Coordinates of C-alpha atoms in Angstrom, one line a residue:
Chain A
X1 CA -1.8 218.9 197.1
X2 CA -5.6 219.5 196.5
X3 CA -8.1 216.7 196.7
X4 CA -8.6 215.1 193.3
X5 CA -12.3 216.1 192.2
X6 CA -12.8 212.4 190.7
X7 CA -12.1 211.1 194.4
X8 CA -14.5 213.5 196.1
X9 CA -17.1 212.2 193.5
X10 CA -16.2 208.7 194.6
X11 CA -16.7 209.4 198.1
X12 CA -20.0 210.9 197.4
X13 CA -21.2 208.0 195.3
X14 CA -20.0 205.9 198.1
X15 CA -21.9 208.0 200.8
X16 CA -25.0 207.7 198.7
X17 CA -24.8 204.2 197.6
X18 CA -27.0 202.5 200.3
X19 CA -30.0 204.6 199.1
X20 CA -29.3 204.0 195.5
X21 CA -29.2 200.3 196.1
X22 CA -32.3 200.5 198.0
X23 CA -34.0 202.4 195.1
X24 CA -32.6 199.8 192.6
X25 CA -34.0 197.1 194.5
X26 CA -37.4 198.7 194.9
X27 CA -37.5 198.7 191.0
X28 CA -37.0 195.0 190.9
X29 CA -33.2 195.0 190.5
X30 CA -31.5 191.9 191.7
X31 CA -28.3 192.2 193.8
X32 CA -25.7 189.6 193.9
X33 CA -23.1 189.5 196.6
X34 CA -19.6 188.3 195.7
X35 CA -16.6 187.4 197.5
X36 CA -13.8 187.2 195.1
X37 CA -12.4 188.6 191.9
X38 CA -12.9 185.4 190.5
X39 CA -16.8 185.6 189.9
X40 CA -17.3 187.0 186.2
X41 CA -19.4 190.1 186.9
X42 CA -20.0 190.2 183.1
X43 CA -22.8 187.7 183.5
X44 CA -24.4 189.6 186.4
X45 CA -24.5 192.8 184.6
X46 CA -25.9 191.0 181.4
X47 CA -29.0 189.8 183.5
X48 CA -29.7 193.3 184.3
X49 CA -28.6 192.8 187.9
X50 CA -25.9 194.4 190.3
X51 CA -22.9 192.6 191.8
X52 CA -21.6 193.9 195.1
X53 CA -18.4 192.8 196.8
X54 CA -18.7 191.4 200.4
X55 CA -15.4 191.0 201.7
X56 CA -15.0 192.3 205.2
X57 CA -12.1 194.7 206.1
X58 CA -13.3 195.9 209.8
X59 CA -12.2 194.5 213.1
X60 CA -15.7 195.4 214.9
X61 CA -17.5 192.4 213.6
X62 CA -14.6 190.0 214.2
X63 CA -15.8 189.2 217.8
X64 CA -19.3 188.0 217.0
X65 CA -17.6 185.8 214.2
X66 CA -15.5 184.2 216.8
X67 CA -18.4 182.6 218.5
X68 CA -18.7 180.4 215.5
X69 CA -15.1 180.5 213.9
X70 CA -11.7 179.8 215.2
X71 CA -9.6 182.5 216.5
X72 CA -6.7 181.7 214.3
X73 CA -8.5 182.3 211.0
X74 CA -7.7 185.1 208.5
X75 CA -9.3 188.3 209.6
X76 CA -11.0 189.0 206.1
X77 CA -12.9 185.7 206.4
X78 CA -14.0 186.5 210.2
X79 CA -15.0 190.0 209.3
X80 CA -16.9 188.9 206.5
X81 CA -18.8 186.4 208.4
X82 CA -19.3 188.6 211.2
X83 CA -20.9 191.1 209.0
X84 CA -23.6 188.8 208.0
X85 CA -24.1 187.4 211.5
X86 CA -24.5 190.9 212.9
X87 CA -26.4 192.1 209.8
X88 CA -24.5 195.3 209.9
X89 CA -23.2 195.5 206.3
X90 CA -25.9 197.0 204.0
X91 CA -24.3 195.2 200.8
X92 CA -24.9 192.1 202.5
X93 CA -28.3 193.0 203.5
X94 CA -29.3 193.9 200.0
X95 CA -27.9 190.8 198.4
X96 CA -30.5 188.4 197.1
X97 CA -27.8 185.7 196.6
X98 CA -24.2 185.3 197.6
X99 CA -21.7 183.6 195.2
X100 CA -18.7 182.1 196.9
X101 CA -16.0 180.1 195.3
X102 CA -13.6 177.5 196.4
X103 CA -10.4 179.5 196.8
X104 CA -8.8 179.1 200.1
X105 CA -9.7 176.5 202.7
X106 CA -10.8 179.2 205.1
X107 CA -13.4 180.8 202.9
X108 CA -14.6 177.4 201.6
X109 CA -15.3 176.2 205.3
X110 CA -16.7 179.5 206.4
X111 CA -19.3 179.2 203.5
X112 CA -20.8 176.2 204.8
X113 CA -21.5 178.0 208.1
X114 CA -22.7 181.0 206.1
X115 CA -25.0 179.0 203.8
X116 CA -27.3 178.8 206.9
X117 CA -27.9 182.6 207.2
X118 CA -28.0 183.5 203.6
X119 CA -28.9 181.8 200.0
X120 CA -25.4 180.9 198.4
X121 CA -24.0 179.3 195.4
X122 CA -20.5 178.2 195.3
X123 CA -18.3 177.9 192.2
X124 CA -15.7 175.4 192.1
X125 CA -12.5 177.0 191.2
X126 CA -10.0 174.5 190.4
X127 CA -6.6 174.8 192.1
X128 CA -4.7 173.5 189.3
X129 CA -3.8 175.6 186.0
X130 CA -3.9 172.8 183.6
X131 CA -6.5 172.4 180.6
X132 CA -8.5 169.7 182.5
X133 CA -9.1 172.4 185.3
X134 CA -10.2 175.0 182.7
X135 CA -12.6 172.6 181.4
X136 CA -14.1 172.5 184.9
X137 CA -13.9 176.1 185.2
X138 CA -15.7 177.0 181.9
X139 CA -18.4 174.6 183.1
X140 CA -18.8 176.5 186.4
X141 CA -19.2 179.8 184.7
X142 CA -21.9 178.1 182.5
X143 CA -23.6 177.0 185.7
X144 CA -23.4 180.5 187.0
X145 CA -25.0 181.8 183.9
X146 CA -28.0 179.5 184.3
X147 CA -28.2 180.5 188.1
X148 CA -28.2 184.2 187.4
X149 CA -30.8 183.8 184.7
X150 CA -33.0 181.8 187.1
X151 CA -32.5 184.2 189.8
X152 CA -33.3 187.2 187.8
X153 CA -35.7 185.7 185.5
X154 CA -33.9 187.6 182.7
X155 CA -32.3 185.8 179.7
X156 CA -28.6 186.6 179.1
X157 CA -28.8 187.3 175.4
X158 CA -25.7 187.3 173.0
X159 CA -26.3 191.1 172.6
X160 CA -26.6 191.7 176.4
X161 CA -23.5 189.6 177.0
X162 CA -21.5 191.5 174.4
X163 CA -22.7 194.9 175.9
X164 CA -21.6 193.8 179.3
X165 CA -18.2 192.2 178.2
X166 CA -17.5 195.6 176.6
X167 CA -18.4 197.7 179.5
X168 CA -16.2 195.5 182.0
X169 CA -13.3 195.7 179.5
X170 CA -13.6 199.4 179.2
X171 CA -13.2 199.5 183.1
X172 CA -10.2 197.4 182.8
X173 CA -8.8 199.7 180.1
X174 CA -9.4 202.7 182.5
X175 CA -7.5 200.9 185.2
X176 CA -4.5 200.2 182.6
X177 CA -4.5 203.9 182.0
X178 CA -4.4 204.6 185.7
X179 CA -1.5 202.5 186.0
X180 CA 0.1 203.8 183.0
X181 CA 0.1 207.5 184.7
X182 CA 1.6 206.0 187.9
X183 CA 4.6 205.3 186.2
X184 CA 5.4 209.1 186.1
X185 CA 7.6 210.7 188.5
X186 CA 6.4 212.3 190.7
X187 CA 3.4 210.0 190.7
X188 CA 0.4 212.0 190.2
X189 CA -1.9 210.0 192.6
X190 CA -1.4 208.9 196.2
X191 CA -1.6 205.1 197.0
X192 CA -4.4 205.7 199.4
X193 CA -6.6 207.3 196.9
X194 CA -6.1 204.4 194.6
X195 CA -6.8 201.9 197.1
X196 CA -10.1 203.6 197.8
X197 CA -11.2 203.6 194.1
X198 CA -10.4 199.7 194.3
X199 CA -12.2 199.0 197.2
X200 CA -15.3 201.2 196.1
X201 CA -15.3 199.7 192.5
X202 CA -16.4 196.3 194.2
X203 CA -19.2 198.3 195.6
X204 CA -20.4 201.0 193.1
X205 CA -22.4 200.7 190.0
X206 CA -20.2 200.0 187.1
X207 CA -21.5 203.0 185.2
X208 CA -20.9 205.3 187.9
X209 CA -17.1 203.9 188.4
X210 CA -16.4 204.3 184.8
X211 CA -17.6 207.9 184.7
X212 CA -15.3 208.6 187.8
X213 CA -12.5 206.8 186.4
X214 CA -12.7 208.8 183.0
X215 CA -12.7 212.0 185.0
X216 CA -9.9 210.9 187.2
X217 CA -7.5 210.0 184.3
X218 CA -8.2 213.4 182.7
X219 CA -7.1 215.2 186.0
X220 CA -4.2 213.1 186.5
X221 CA -3.1 213.6 182.8
X222 CA -3.3 217.3 183.9
X223 CA -1.3 216.8 187.0
X224 CA 1.4 214.9 185.0
X225 CA 1.4 217.8 182.4
X226 CA 2.2 220.2 184.9
X227 CA 4.7 217.9 186.7
X228 CA 2.5 217.7 190.0
X229 CA 2.5 214.8 192.1
X230 CA 3.9 213.0 195.1
X231 CA 7.5 212.3 195.9
X232 CA 8.9 209.7 197.9
X233 CA 10.2 206.1 197.8
X234 CA 7.9 204.3 195.1
X235 CA 6.6 201.1 196.7
X236 CA 4.9 198.2 195.1
X237 CA 2.5 196.3 197.6
X238 CA 1.9 192.7 196.8
X239 CA -0.2 190.0 198.7
X240 CA -3.5 189.7 200.2
X241 CA -6.4 192.1 199.5
X242 CA -7.0 195.2 201.2
X243 CA -10.8 195.6 201.2
X244 CA -12.9 198.5 202.5
X245 CA -12.1 199.4 206.0
X246 CA -8.6 198.2 206.0
X247 CA -6.3 200.8 204.8
X248 CA -3.7 200.4 207.6
X249 CA -0.6 199.5 205.7
X250 CA -0.9 202.1 202.9
X251 CA -1.6 204.9 205.4
X252 CA 1.6 203.8 207.3
X253 CA 3.7 203.7 204.2
X254 CA 2.6 207.1 202.9
X255 CA 3.1 208.6 206.4
X256 CA 6.8 207.6 206.6
X257 CA 7.6 209.0 203.1
X258 CA 6.9 206.2 200.9
X259 CA 4.2 206.5 198.0
X260 CA 2.5 203.3 196.9
X261 CA 2.6 203.2 193.0
X262 CA 1.3 199.9 192.3
X263 CA -0.5 196.9 194.1
X264 CA -0.4 193.4 193.0
X265 CA -3.7 192.3 194.9
X266 CA -7.3 191.7 194.4
X267 CA -7.8 195.2 195.2
X268 CA -5.1 196.0 192.4
X269 CA -4.0 194.4 189.3
X270 CA -5.6 191.0 189.7
X271 CA -8.9 192.9 189.5
X272 CA -8.4 194.4 186.1
X273 CA -5.4 192.8 184.2
X274 CA -6.2 190.8 181.2
X275 CA -9.3 191.5 179.0
X276 CA -12.1 189.3 178.1
X277 CA -11.2 188.5 174.2
X278 CA -14.5 187.5 172.7
X279 CA -18.0 187.3 173.7
X280 CA -18.4 183.6 174.6
X281 CA -18.7 181.8 178.0
X282 CA -15.5 180.3 177.3
X283 CA -13.8 183.5 176.5
X284 CA -14.9 185.1 179.9
X285 CA -14.1 181.9 181.7
X286 CA -10.6 182.2 180.4
X287 CA -9.8 185.5 181.6
X288 CA -10.9 185.0 185.2
X289 CA -9.2 181.5 185.2
X290 CA -5.8 183.5 184.6
X291 CA -6.1 185.5 187.8
X292 CA -2.8 184.6 189.8
X293 CA -4.2 184.2 193.1
X294 CA -2.1 182.3 195.7
X295 CA -4.7 179.6 196.3
X296 CA -3.7 178.2 192.9
X297 CA -1.0 175.6 192.6
X298 CA 2.4 176.6 190.8
X299 CA 1.3 180.3 190.6
X300 CA 4.4 181.3 188.9
X301 CA 2.8 183.8 186.7
X302 CA 2.2 185.9 189.7
X303 CA 5.7 186.1 190.5
X304 CA 6.5 187.0 186.9
X305 CA 3.9 189.9 187.3
X306 CA 5.5 191.2 190.4
X307 CA 8.6 191.2 188.7
X308 CA 7.4 193.0 185.7
X309 CA 5.3 195.5 187.8
X310 CA 8.4 196.3 189.9
X311 CA 10.2 197.3 186.8
X312 CA 7.5 199.0 184.8
X313 CA 6.6 201.2 187.8
X314 CA 10.1 201.8 188.6
X315 CA 9.9 201.0 192.3
X316 CA 12.3 201.5 195.1
X317 CA 11.0 198.5 197.3
X318 CA 8.2 195.9 197.6
X319 CA 5.9 195.5 200.6
X320 CA 4.9 191.9 200.5
X321 CA 1.6 192.1 202.5
X322 CA -0.1 189.1 204.2
X323 CA -3.2 189.0 206.6
X324 CA -2.6 186.8 209.5
X325 CA -3.2 182.9 208.9
X326 CA -3.5 183.6 205.0
X327 CA -1.3 180.4 204.4
X328 CA -1.3 180.6 200.7
X329 CA -0.1 184.0 200.2
X330 CA 2.3 183.8 203.3
X331 CA 4.0 180.6 201.9
X332 CA 4.0 182.0 198.3
X333 CA 5.8 184.9 199.9
X334 CA 9.1 182.9 200.1
X335 CA 9.2 182.2 196.5
X336 CA 8.4 185.9 195.8
X337 CA 11.1 187.0 198.2
X338 CA 13.7 185.0 196.8
X339 CA 12.9 186.1 193.1
X340 CA 13.0 189.7 194.1
X341 CA 16.1 189.4 195.9
X342 CA 17.7 187.9 192.9
X343 CA 16.5 190.9 190.9
X344 CA 18.0 193.3 193.6
X345 CA 14.8 194.6 194.4
X346 CA 14.4 195.3 198.3
X347 CA 11.5 193.5 199.8
X348 CA 10.0 193.5 203.3
X349 CA 7.4 190.9 204.6
X350 CA 4.5 192.3 206.7
X351 CA 1.8 190.3 208.3
X352 CA -0.8 191.8 210.2
X353 CA -4.5 191.8 211.1
X354 CA -7.2 194.3 211.2
X355 CA -6.5 195.3 214.7
X356 CA -4.8 198.7 215.6
X357 CA -2.6 197.2 218.2
X358 CA 0.7 196.6 215.9
X359 CA 0.4 200.0 214.3
X360 CA 3.6 201.5 215.9
X361 CA 5.7 198.4 215.4
X362 CA 4.8 198.4 211.7
X363 CA 5.5 201.9 211.4
X364 CA 9.0 201.2 212.8
X365 CA 9.5 198.4 210.4
X366 CA 8.2 200.3 207.4
X367 CA 10.1 203.4 208.3
X368 CA 13.3 201.6 208.5
X369 CA 12.8 199.8 205.2
X370 CA 11.9 203.2 203.4
X371 CA 15.2 204.7 204.9
X372 CA 17.3 201.6 203.9
X373 CA 16.0 201.4 200.4
Chain B
X1 CA 28.2 218.0 221.3
X2 CA 25.3 215.7 220.3
X3 CA 23.0 214.2 222.6
X4 CA 21.2 211.0 221.5
X5 CA 17.9 210.1 223.3
X6 CA 16.8 206.4 222.7
X7 CA 13.2 205.9 223.9
X8 CA 12.7 202.3 224.1
X9 CA 9.8 200.3 225.0
X10 CA 11.0 199.6 228.5
X11 CA 14.0 201.7 229.0
X12 CA 15.2 205.2 228.0
X13 CA 19.0 205.7 227.0
X14 CA 20.6 209.1 226.8
X15 CA 24.3 209.4 225.2
X16 CA 26.5 212.4 224.8
X17 CA 29.1 212.4 222.2
X18 CA 31.9 214.6 221.1
X19 CA 32.6 213.8 217.6
X20 CA 33.3 210.1 217.9
X21 CA 34.0 210.0 221.8
X22 CA 31.0 209.1 224.1
X23 CA 31.4 211.8 227.0
X24 CA 28.6 210.4 229.1
X25 CA 25.5 208.2 229.2
X26 CA 22.7 207.1 231.3
X27 CA 20.0 204.4 231.2
X28 CA 16.7 205.2 232.9
X29 CA 14.4 202.2 233.5
X30 CA 11.4 204.0 232.0
X31 CA 10.4 203.2 228.6
X32 CA 7.7 204.8 226.1
X33 CA 5.3 205.8 228.9
X34 CA 8.0 208.5 229.9
X35 CA 6.6 211.9 230.2
X36 CA 8.0 214.5 228.1
X37 CA 8.6 216.8 230.9
X38 CA 10.7 214.4 232.5
X39 CA 12.7 214.0 229.3
X40 CA 13.2 217.7 229.2
X41 CA 14.3 217.6 232.8
X42 CA 16.8 215.0 232.0
X43 CA 18.2 217.0 229.2
X44 CA 18.2 220.3 231.3
X45 CA 20.5 218.3 233.9
X46 CA 23.0 217.3 231.1
X47 CA 23.0 220.8 229.8
X48 CA 24.0 222.3 233.0
X49 CA 27.1 220.2 232.7
X50 CA 27.8 220.1 228.9
X51 CA 27.2 222.2 225.9
X52 CA 24.6 220.5 223.7
X53 CA 24.6 221.6 219.8
X54 CA 22.0 219.1 218.7
X55 CA 19.4 216.4 220.0
X56 CA 18.8 213.2 218.0
X57 CA 15.9 210.9 219.0
X58 CA 15.4 207.4 218.2
X59 CA 13.6 204.1 219.4
X60 CA 10.0 203.1 219.8
X61 CA 9.0 206.2 221.5
X62 CA 11.2 208.5 219.3
X63 CA 8.2 210.8 218.3
X64 CA 7.5 211.7 221.8
X65 CA 10.9 213.7 221.8
X66 CA 9.2 216.7 220.0
X67 CA 12.2 218.8 220.9
X68 CA 14.7 216.8 218.9
X69 CA 16.4 218.2 215.9
X70 CA 16.5 214.8 214.3
X71 CA 14.3 211.7 214.6
X72 CA 15.9 208.5 212.9
X73 CA 14.4 205.1 213.0
X74 CA 16.0 202.5 215.5
X75 CA 16.8 200.0 212.9
X76 CA 19.0 202.3 210.8
X77 CA 20.4 203.6 213.9
X78 CA 21.3 200.1 215.4
X79 CA 23.4 199.1 212.0
X80 CA 25.4 202.4 212.5
X81 CA 26.0 202.0 216.1
X82 CA 27.2 198.4 215.8
X83 CA 29.6 199.5 213.4
X84 CA 30.8 202.2 215.5
X85 CA 31.9 199.7 218.3
X86 CA 33.3 197.0 216.1
X87 CA 34.9 196.7 212.8
X88 CA 34.4 193.9 210.5
X89 CA 30.9 193.3 211.6
X90 CA 28.0 192.1 208.9
X91 CA 25.3 191.6 211.4
X92 CA 23.3 192.7 214.5
X93 CA 21.0 190.8 217.0
X94 CA 19.2 193.1 219.4
X95 CA 16.8 191.8 221.8
X96 CA 14.6 194.7 222.7
X97 CA 11.7 194.8 225.1
X98 CA 9.2 195.0 222.4
X99 CA 10.8 192.9 219.5
X100 CA 14.0 191.2 218.3
X101 CA 15.6 192.7 215.6
X102 CA 18.2 190.9 213.3
X103 CA 20.0 193.2 210.8
X104 CA 22.5 192.8 207.8
X105 CA 24.8 195.6 207.5
X106 CA 27.7 196.6 205.1
X107 CA 31.1 197.8 206.3
X108 CA 29.7 201.5 206.7
X109 CA 27.0 200.3 209.0
X110 CA 24.3 200.8 206.6
X111 CA 21.2 198.3 206.7
X112 CA 21.0 195.9 203.7
X113 CA 18.2 193.8 205.1
X114 CA 16.5 193.2 208.3
X115 CA 13.9 190.9 210.1
X116 CA 11.8 192.1 213.1
X117 CA 10.2 189.2 215.3
X118 CA 6.4 189.4 214.8
X119 CA 4.2 191.1 216.9
X120 CA 4.0 188.1 219.4
X121 CA 6.2 188.6 222.4
X122 CA 8.3 185.2 222.2
X123 CA 11.8 185.7 222.0
X124 CA 11.8 189.3 223.3
X125 CA 12.9 190.9 226.4
X126 CA 9.6 191.2 227.5
X127 CA 9.0 187.4 227.5
X128 CA 12.3 186.9 229.6
X129 CA 11.0 189.5 232.1
X130 CA 7.8 187.9 232.3
X131 CA 9.3 184.3 232.8
X132 CA 11.5 185.9 235.6
X133 CA 8.5 187.2 237.5
X134 CA 6.9 184.0 237.4
X135 CA 9.9 182.1 238.6
X136 CA 10.5 185.0 241.3
X137 CA 14.1 185.5 240.3
X138 CA 15.4 189.1 240.6
X139 CA 16.7 190.7 237.3
X140 CA 20.0 191.6 239.0
X141 CA 20.7 187.9 239.9
X142 CA 20.2 186.2 236.6
X143 CA 23.7 185.3 236.3
X144 CA 23.7 183.3 239.2
X145 CA 21.0 180.8 237.9
X146 CA 22.8 178.3 235.6
X147 CA 22.3 174.6 234.8
X148 CA 23.6 171.9 232.5
X149 CA 20.1 170.5 232.1
X150 CA 17.6 172.3 230.3
X151 CA 13.9 172.1 230.9
X152 CA 12.0 171.8 227.6
X153 CA 9.6 174.6 226.8
X154 CA 7.9 173.8 223.8
X155 CA 5.6 176.6 223.2
X156 CA 6.5 179.3 220.8
X157 CA 4.0 181.7 222.4
X158 CA 4.8 183.6 225.2
X159 CA 1.3 183.5 226.7
X160 CA 1.2 179.6 226.4
X161 CA 4.8 179.5 227.5
X162 CA 3.6 181.1 230.7
X163 CA 1.5 178.3 231.5
X164 CA 4.1 175.7 230.6
X165 CA 6.4 177.3 233.1
X166 CA 3.9 177.3 235.9
X167 CA 3.1 173.4 235.1
X168 CA 6.9 172.8 235.2
X169 CA 7.2 174.6 238.6
X170 CA 4.4 172.3 239.9
X171 CA 6.4 169.4 238.7
X172 CA 9.2 170.7 241.0
X173 CA 11.7 171.1 238.1
X174 CA 14.4 173.3 239.6
X175 CA 14.0 177.0 238.7
X176 CA 17.4 177.3 237.0
X177 CA 16.4 174.3 234.8
X178 CA 13.3 176.3 233.6
X179 CA 15.1 179.6 233.0
X180 CA 17.7 177.7 231.0
X181 CA 14.5 176.2 228.9
X182 CA 13.3 179.8 228.6
X183 CA 16.7 181.1 227.2
X184 CA 16.7 178.1 225.0
X185 CA 13.1 178.6 223.5
X186 CA 14.1 182.6 223.0
X187 CA 17.3 181.6 221.3
X188 CA 15.7 179.0 219.3
X189 CA 13.4 181.9 217.9
X190 CA 16.2 184.0 216.9
X191 CA 18.6 181.5 215.1
X192 CA 16.3 181.1 212.0
X193 CA 16.3 184.8 211.6
X194 CA 20.2 185.0 211.8
X195 CA 20.3 181.9 209.4
X196 CA 18.0 183.7 207.0
X197 CA 19.9 186.8 206.7
X198 CA 23.4 184.6 206.6
X199 CA 25.4 186.8 209.0
X200 CA 28.6 185.8 210.3
X201 CA 30.2 188.4 212.5
X202 CA 27.6 189.5 214.7
X203 CA 27.0 192.3 217.4
X204 CA 24.6 191.2 220.2
X205 CA 23.2 194.3 221.7
X206 CA 20.1 195.4 223.7
X207 CA 19.5 194.8 227.4
X208 CA 19.5 190.9 227.0
X209 CA 23.1 190.8 226.0
X210 CA 24.2 191.4 229.6
X211 CA 22.9 188.2 230.5
X212 CA 26.0 186.0 230.4
X213 CA 24.4 182.8 230.6
X214 CA 21.9 183.4 228.0
X215 CA 25.0 184.7 225.8
X216 CA 27.0 181.6 226.4
X217 CA 24.2 179.3 225.3
X218 CA 23.4 181.5 222.2
X219 CA 27.2 181.4 221.2
X220 CA 27.3 177.5 221.6
X221 CA 24.2 177.2 219.4
X222 CA 25.5 179.7 216.8
X223 CA 28.9 177.9 217.1
X224 CA 30.7 181.4 217.3
X225 CA 31.7 184.2 219.4
X226 CA 29.1 187.2 219.6
X227 CA 30.6 190.8 219.8
X228 CA 29.2 192.6 222.7
X229 CA 30.0 196.1 223.6
X230 CA 30.6 197.0 227.3
X231 CA 27.3 198.6 227.3
X232 CA 25.1 197.1 225.1
X233 CA 22.1 199.0 225.7
X234 CA 23.4 202.0 224.2
X235 CA 24.4 201.0 220.7
X236 CA 21.1 202.2 219.0
X237 CA 21.5 205.6 220.6
X238 CA 25.1 205.8 219.6
X239 CA 24.1 204.9 216.1
X240 CA 21.5 207.7 216.1
X241 CA 24.2 210.3 216.8
X242 CA 26.4 208.9 214.2
X243 CA 23.9 209.2 211.5

């Protein structure tokens, strides 16, 4: 099938992003480096600044990170730290300040070391989901607002905030549309293309992403009308994020006649699900508080989400993906597996890192799984 | 007749079948590093004696057999092969060179669920081979080494287990006791996999199933008999032909 024009544009935008950021910075724009889907980008956009995602997805920077960090630590954390230490990530280097949050133990403690290399602000994300915790989180979002205003020198007015909320909601709406289109059989877009969209959404200007997604939706609607698309066993991926540089599992699944139709991950539904309903700081905080990351205690809404997605997208099987040493997602996998088995949905657990060494073994496993379902 | 070729990580297996009967088989001590030329030569030798209608490839190096008419994943083949050798089975444990596979299968040999040991070598044939190397025990003599006392090897990691074995040797612990410890640690890795899939009537396949001492210990720990074909190394290959 021919390459989607919107994906070509996405790649182009990505290729030019470094220069674009440089130019924006020369014009006085502040850049905020972010580590997680929990940081409300509305506040950054409302202050006329640019948010960029910093999570590392490459193996190259892990050895330098291991000079300071333990070997048995999640590759995403090591890769990210390594990028800063080696100064090889243009997004990191462009960031005036980095926002971290207290998600998992590994990240939290890594930030203490990273703070020595770059200015950082850490948001306290409570791990419980009760009302008292929500209050803490609202306060944290308020603090972020103050920080952003101070850093940029721009006041976040009601009007500006409304504009930003509407814009990010618009982006979310487009992602919902994309997911709606993926319910079609054959599915009009490959999983690998969607993964790239999520990865680059973290990196590009939001206006550019919105334009690309609008075009993409149109193109996909055309494909659906014509009945064009990808056949194969329909797979839902759930688990750890697959940030830029880390496409291994999706590539493998699609090599062995599977097609990824959904991803319950931070490079997937956790990025866009739930709109910000209202224009206050509290409304914004509430939306982000709901993100069902495994670092939270009693994260049962994630399991419900997986069940729902598996049904809505009519998947043949679920690939539960964990990065090595990611305890939270790994442990939560036991519950997810249990529930999916009760529902009669086949599931395979895959644990891997950023290296290429296990590619053949993983292929064997995924091939057998896809053949089995 | 159908020729099955199973290119494993450490050995290559060839089986020739006419309908449901095994006509001929061969196990070569070379695995995934095998050259396609050698494979072709081996096939030619078979062809000189028997008519081959179709070639099926499986195993870790299955994609090396570019001349195969059909390529099947080994996990799927293994389930089918286990069912070929035995009736009333619902599970398979296969200790291969590269990994250990535990399968739950239905009455037709279709795989319902499976677990593969992770990318670490503990609990695999490679780990056992490595241990034999350190203990300087010939692979063909393993069944001679047996002991009632079992040395404790606590490390789950093959690399650390290696240094543990060396330290046991330096403490003058008898080789057979250490070897029993190695078996125990291997089995202890596999039992949770068996429990997780809740399988009862289990076919034990792969080269390690030829190890009588290990098998006996395994059966004792599982508290049941394992079903082992006369030649446990060709189960996967036979299954590939049957698919």
